[in-house]
Amino acid sequence: MAVTAQVMDSYTKGLREAFKQRLAISGISLESWSEEHELDLEKFITDSSIRLLVVYHESFSGLHVDLAMPARVVEQMCYFMRAQDIIITEETFRSSLQFGYVRRGSTAGLLRLMSGIHTPQVTLGNTWPETIKNQYSAELHRYLTKLT
């Protein structure tokens, strides 16, 4: 059992560092990371059913590592998304994840995110039936029109 834990730790250690290297958020340093943050990051890495990881910093409460979107508006955050049941490895890190940054009050940022990431996933993906994809795409375009 100890060998399994050792193997798992060596598997996640490199990936945890890869995630941390991609964080460009003010106020976050290596010292900001607690054991709880590490466990949340490891849970995202090892549980392929978890699709979203969000990291952000608040001046009054410090670093947050969550597996869901924050309930309140934050100044800036970094997100990591993956398709369901995708295993993340160091070799497939870039191809198995989509990640980026969002800053507060940025409608333009949301528009870029929706247009550059979400919309291509829907329109170019082949996992949805064509009728559902067409209906969803029409609603998405209506939303993007209202956003602009």
PDB file of C-alpha atoms in Angstrom:
ATOM      1  CA  MET A   1       0.000   0.000   0.000  1.00  0.00           C
ATOM      2  CA  ALA A   2       2.879   2.399   0.778  1.00  0.00           C
ATOM      3  CA  VAL A   3       4.319   1.738  -2.670  1.00  0.00           C
ATOM      4  CA  THR A   4       1.009   2.710  -4.253  1.00  0.00           C
ATOM      5  CA  ALA A   5       0.964   5.966  -2.293  1.00  0.00           C
ATOM      6  CA  GLN A   6       4.570   6.601  -3.353  1.00  0.00           C
ATOM      7  CA  VAL A   7       3.773   5.954  -7.007  1.00  0.00           C
ATOM      8  CA  MET A   8       0.683   8.187  -6.798  1.00  0.00           C
ATOM      9  CA  ASP A   9       2.696  10.965  -5.157  1.00  0.00           C
ATOM     10  CA  SER A  10       5.371  10.851  -7.862  1.00  0.00           C
ATOM     11  CA  TYR A  11       2.625  10.892 -10.528  1.00  0.00           C
ATOM     12  CA  THR A  12       0.888  13.943  -9.079  1.00  0.00           C
ATOM     13  CA  LYS A  13       3.984  15.865  -7.961  1.00  0.00           C
ATOM     14  CA  GLY A  14       5.066  16.819 -11.486  1.00  0.00           C
ATOM     15  CA  LEU A  15       1.501  17.621 -12.479  1.00  0.00           C
ATOM     16  CA  ARG A  16       0.952  19.802  -9.410  1.00  0.00           C
ATOM     17  CA  GLU A  17       4.028  21.806 -10.399  1.00  0.00           C
ATOM     18  CA  ALA A  18       2.773  22.093 -14.001  1.00  0.00           C
ATOM     19  CA  PHE A  19      -0.499  23.560 -12.733  1.00  0.00           C
ATOM     20  CA  LYS A  20       1.254  25.999 -10.405  1.00  0.00           C
ATOM     21  CA  GLN A  21       3.604  27.197 -13.155  1.00  0.00           C
ATOM     22  CA  ARG A  22       0.614  28.310 -15.212  1.00  0.00           C
ATOM     23  CA  LEU A  23      -0.891  30.481 -12.479  1.00  0.00           C
ATOM     24  CA  ALA A  24      -0.351  34.165 -13.181  1.00  0.00           C
ATOM     25  CA  ILE A  25      -2.482  35.686 -10.452  1.00  0.00           C
ATOM     26  CA  SER A  26      -1.406  38.558  -8.218  1.00  0.00           C
ATOM     27  CA  GLY A  27      -0.788  37.632  -4.600  1.00  0.00           C
ATOM     28  CA  ILE A  28      -0.092  33.925  -5.118  1.00  0.00           C
ATOM     29  CA  SER A  29       3.277  32.457  -4.202  1.00  0.00           C
ATOM     30  CA  LEU A  30       4.494  28.964  -3.352  1.00  0.00           C
ATOM     31  CA  GLU A  31       4.091  29.884   0.313  1.00  0.00           C
ATOM     32  CA  SER A  32       0.375  30.530  -0.300  1.00  0.00           C
ATOM     33  CA  TRP A  33      -0.276  26.819  -0.858  1.00  0.00           C
ATOM     34  CA  SER A  34      -1.578  24.900   2.161  1.00  0.00           C
ATOM     35  CA  GLU A  35      -2.053  21.160   2.526  1.00  0.00           C
ATOM     36  CA  GLU A  36      -5.769  21.653   1.807  1.00  0.00           C
ATOM     37  CA  HIS A  37      -4.984  23.431  -1.484  1.00  0.00           C
ATOM     38  CA  GLU A  38      -2.619  20.620  -2.466  1.00  0.00           C
ATOM     39  CA  LEU A  39      -5.310  18.030  -1.719  1.00  0.00           C
ATOM     40  CA  ASP A  40      -7.885  19.855  -3.860  1.00  0.00           C
ATOM     41  CA  LEU A  41      -5.397  20.068  -6.722  1.00  0.00           C
ATOM     42  CA  GLU A  42      -4.528  16.393  -6.340  1.00  0.00           C
ATOM     43  CA  LYS A  43      -8.224  15.479  -6.301  1.00  0.00           C
ATOM     44  CA  PHE A  44      -8.703  17.273  -9.634  1.00  0.00           C
ATOM     45  CA  ILE A  45      -5.667  15.507 -11.097  1.00  0.00           C
ATOM     46  CA  THR A  46      -6.656  12.012  -9.967  1.00  0.00           C
ATOM     47  CA  ASP A  47     -10.468  12.079 -10.299  1.00  0.00           C
ATOM     48  CA  SER A  48     -11.290  12.195 -14.003  1.00  0.00           C
ATOM     49  CA  SER A  49     -14.975  12.880 -13.310  1.00  0.00           C
ATOM     50  CA  ILE A  50     -14.100  16.351 -11.944  1.00  0.00           C
ATOM     51  CA  ARG A  51     -14.094  18.711 -14.909  1.00  0.00           C
ATOM     52  CA  LEU A  52     -13.236  22.130 -13.441  1.00  0.00           C
ATOM     53  CA  LEU A  53     -10.538  23.577 -11.190  1.00  0.00           C
ATOM     54  CA  VAL A  54     -10.568  27.275 -10.291  1.00  0.00           C
ATOM     55  CA  VAL A  55      -7.733  29.100  -8.505  1.00  0.00           C
ATOM     56  CA  TYR A  56      -8.065  32.666  -7.251  1.00  0.00           C
ATOM     57  CA  HIS A  57      -6.747  34.977  -4.543  1.00  0.00           C
ATOM     58  CA  GLU A  58      -8.701  37.310  -2.310  1.00  0.00           C
ATOM     59  CA  SER A  59      -6.933  39.940  -0.262  1.00  0.00           C
ATOM     60  CA  PHE A  60      -8.906  39.168   2.904  1.00  0.00           C
ATOM     61  CA  SER A  61      -8.992  35.364   2.742  1.00  0.00           C
ATOM     62  CA  GLY A  62      -5.968  34.421   0.623  1.00  0.00           C
ATOM     63  CA  LEU A  63      -5.616  31.636  -1.911  1.00  0.00           C
ATOM     64  CA  HIS A  64      -8.618  29.560  -2.966  1.00  0.00           C
ATOM     65  CA  VAL A  65      -8.451  26.307  -4.916  1.00  0.00           C
ATOM     66  CA  ASP A  66     -11.986  25.162  -5.770  1.00  0.00           C
ATOM     67  CA  LEU A  67     -13.622  22.499  -7.894  1.00  0.00           C
ATOM     68  CA  ALA A  68     -16.485  24.843  -8.851  1.00  0.00           C
ATOM     69  CA  MET A  69     -16.918  28.463  -9.888  1.00  0.00           C
ATOM     70  CA  PRO A  70     -16.825  30.936  -6.992  1.00  0.00           C
ATOM     71  CA  ALA A  71     -20.235  32.145  -5.822  1.00  0.00           C
ATOM     72  CA  ARG A  72     -19.089  35.770  -5.689  1.00  0.00           C
ATOM     73  CA  VAL A  73     -17.237  38.003  -8.126  1.00  0.00           C
ATOM     74  CA  VAL A  74     -13.457  37.749  -7.777  1.00  0.00           C
ATOM     75  CA  GLU A  75     -10.824  40.155  -9.057  1.00  0.00           C
ATOM     76  CA  GLN A  76      -8.968  37.564 -11.138  1.00  0.00           C
ATOM     77  CA  MET A  77      -8.951  33.802 -11.418  1.00  0.00           C
ATOM     78  CA  CYS A  78      -7.369  30.976 -13.329  1.00  0.00           C
ATOM     79  CA  TYR A  79      -9.438  28.023 -14.544  1.00  0.00           C
ATOM     80  CA  PHE A  80      -8.571  24.550 -15.804  1.00  0.00           C
ATOM     81  CA  MET A  81     -11.196  22.484 -17.669  1.00  0.00           C
ATOM     82  CA  ARG A  82     -11.153  18.994 -19.086  1.00  0.00           C
ATOM     83  CA  ALA A  83     -13.576  16.708 -20.843  1.00  0.00           C
ATOM     84  CA  GLN A  84     -15.143  14.062 -18.628  1.00  0.00           C
ATOM     85  CA  ASP A  85     -13.066  10.948 -17.967  1.00  0.00           C
ATOM     86  CA  ILE A  86      -9.862  12.396 -19.457  1.00  0.00           C
ATOM     87  CA  ILE A  87      -6.750  11.313 -17.557  1.00  0.00           C
ATOM     88  CA  ILE A  88      -4.171  14.087 -17.156  1.00  0.00           C
ATOM     89  CA  THR A  89      -0.504  13.137 -17.472  1.00  0.00           C
ATOM     90  CA  GLU A  90       2.598  15.281 -17.808  1.00  0.00           C
ATOM     91  CA  GLU A  91       2.838  14.250 -21.468  1.00  0.00           C
ATOM     92  CA  THR A  92      -0.793  15.118 -22.246  1.00  0.00           C
ATOM     93  CA  PHE A  93      -1.106  18.176 -19.984  1.00  0.00           C
ATOM     94  CA  ARG A  94      -1.543  20.699 -22.807  1.00  0.00           C
ATOM     95  CA  SER A  95      -3.786  18.516 -24.964  1.00  0.00           C
ATOM     96  CA  SER A  96      -6.052  17.246 -22.173  1.00  0.00           C
ATOM     97  CA  LEU A  97      -6.769  20.620 -20.542  1.00  0.00           C
ATOM     98  CA  GLN A  98      -8.065  24.013 -21.487  1.00  0.00           C
ATOM     99  CA  PHE A  99      -6.958  26.751 -19.156  1.00  0.00           C
ATOM    100  CA  GLY A 100      -6.979  30.496 -18.992  1.00  0.00           C
ATOM    101  CA  TYR A 101      -7.477  33.608 -16.899  1.00  0.00           C
ATOM    102  CA  VAL A 102     -10.449  35.830 -16.256  1.00  0.00           C
ATOM    103  CA  ARG A 103     -10.352  39.325 -14.778  1.00  0.00           C
ATOM    104  CA  ARG A 104     -13.212  41.060 -12.989  1.00  0.00           C
ATOM    105  CA  GLY A 105     -15.562  43.306 -14.889  1.00  0.00           C
ATOM    106  CA  SER A 106     -14.396  42.157 -18.255  1.00  0.00           C
ATOM    107  CA  THR A 107     -17.270  41.605 -20.634  1.00  0.00           C
ATOM    108  CA  ALA A 108     -14.729  41.548 -23.439  1.00  0.00           C
ATOM    109  CA  GLY A 109     -12.883  38.756 -21.630  1.00  0.00           C
ATOM    110  CA  LEU A 110     -16.065  36.714 -21.342  1.00  0.00           C
ATOM    111  CA  LEU A 111     -16.787  37.264 -25.009  1.00  0.00           C
ATOM    112  CA  ARG A 112     -13.257  36.095 -25.922  1.00  0.00           C
ATOM    113  CA  LEU A 113     -13.615  33.077 -23.636  1.00  0.00           C
ATOM    114  CA  MET A 114     -16.974  32.097 -25.101  1.00  0.00           C
ATOM    115  CA  SER A 115     -15.913  32.742 -28.700  1.00  0.00           C
ATOM    116  CA  GLY A 116     -12.446  31.228 -28.450  1.00  0.00           C
ATOM    117  CA  ILE A 117     -12.979  28.242 -26.185  1.00  0.00           C
ATOM    118  CA  HIS A 118     -16.577  27.283 -25.551  1.00  0.00           C
ATOM    119  CA  THR A 119     -18.097  27.891 -28.983  1.00  0.00           C
ATOM    120  CA  PRO A 120     -15.453  25.883 -30.904  1.00  0.00           C
ATOM    121  CA  GLN A 121     -15.870  22.976 -28.474  1.00  0.00           C
ATOM    122  CA  VAL A 122     -19.578  22.881 -29.190  1.00  0.00           C
ATOM    123  CA  THR A 123     -19.511  23.493 -32.929  1.00  0.00           C
ATOM    124  CA  LEU A 124     -16.490  21.330 -33.747  1.00  0.00           C
ATOM    125  CA  GLY A 125     -17.255  18.537 -31.282  1.00  0.00           C
ATOM    126  CA  ASN A 126     -18.850  15.321 -32.414  1.00  0.00           C
ATOM    127  CA  THR A 127     -20.173  14.028 -29.086  1.00  0.00           C
ATOM    128  CA  TRP A 128     -23.593  15.718 -29.269  1.00  0.00           C
ATOM    129  CA  PRO A 129     -26.416  14.674 -31.610  1.00  0.00           C
ATOM    130  CA  GLU A 130     -26.657  17.125 -34.512  1.00  0.00           C
ATOM    131  CA  THR A 131     -30.139  18.416 -33.609  1.00  0.00           C
ATOM    132  CA  ILE A 132     -29.157  19.218 -30.019  1.00  0.00           C
ATOM    133  CA  LYS A 133     -25.909  20.809 -31.155  1.00  0.00           C
ATOM    134  CA  ASN A 134     -27.770  23.027 -33.648  1.00  0.00           C
ATOM    135  CA  GLN A 135     -30.339  24.118 -31.073  1.00  0.00           C
ATOM    136  CA  TYR A 136     -27.652  24.815 -28.463  1.00  0.00           C
ATOM    137  CA  SER A 137     -25.552  26.718 -31.018  1.00  0.00           C
ATOM    138  CA  ALA A 138     -28.516  28.937 -31.900  1.00  0.00           C
ATOM    139  CA  GLU A 139     -29.085  29.776 -28.218  1.00  0.00           C
ATOM    140  CA  LEU A 140     -25.365  30.369 -27.736  1.00  0.00           C
ATOM    141  CA  HIS A 141     -25.266  32.802 -30.668  1.00  0.00           C
ATOM    142  CA  ARG A 142     -28.280  34.654 -29.238  1.00  0.00           C
ATOM    143  CA  TYR A 143     -26.455  34.947 -25.904  1.00  0.00           C
ATOM    144  CA  LEU A 144     -23.256  36.204 -27.545  1.00  0.00           C
ATOM    145  CA  THR A 145     -25.266  38.766 -29.503  1.00  0.00           C
ATOM    146  CA  LYS A 146     -26.808  40.092 -26.282  1.00  0.00           C
ATOM    147  CA  LEU A 147     -23.373  40.142 -24.650  1.00  0.00           C
ATOM    148  CA  THR A 148     -22.013  42.453 -27.322  1.00  0.00           C
TER     149      THR A 148
END
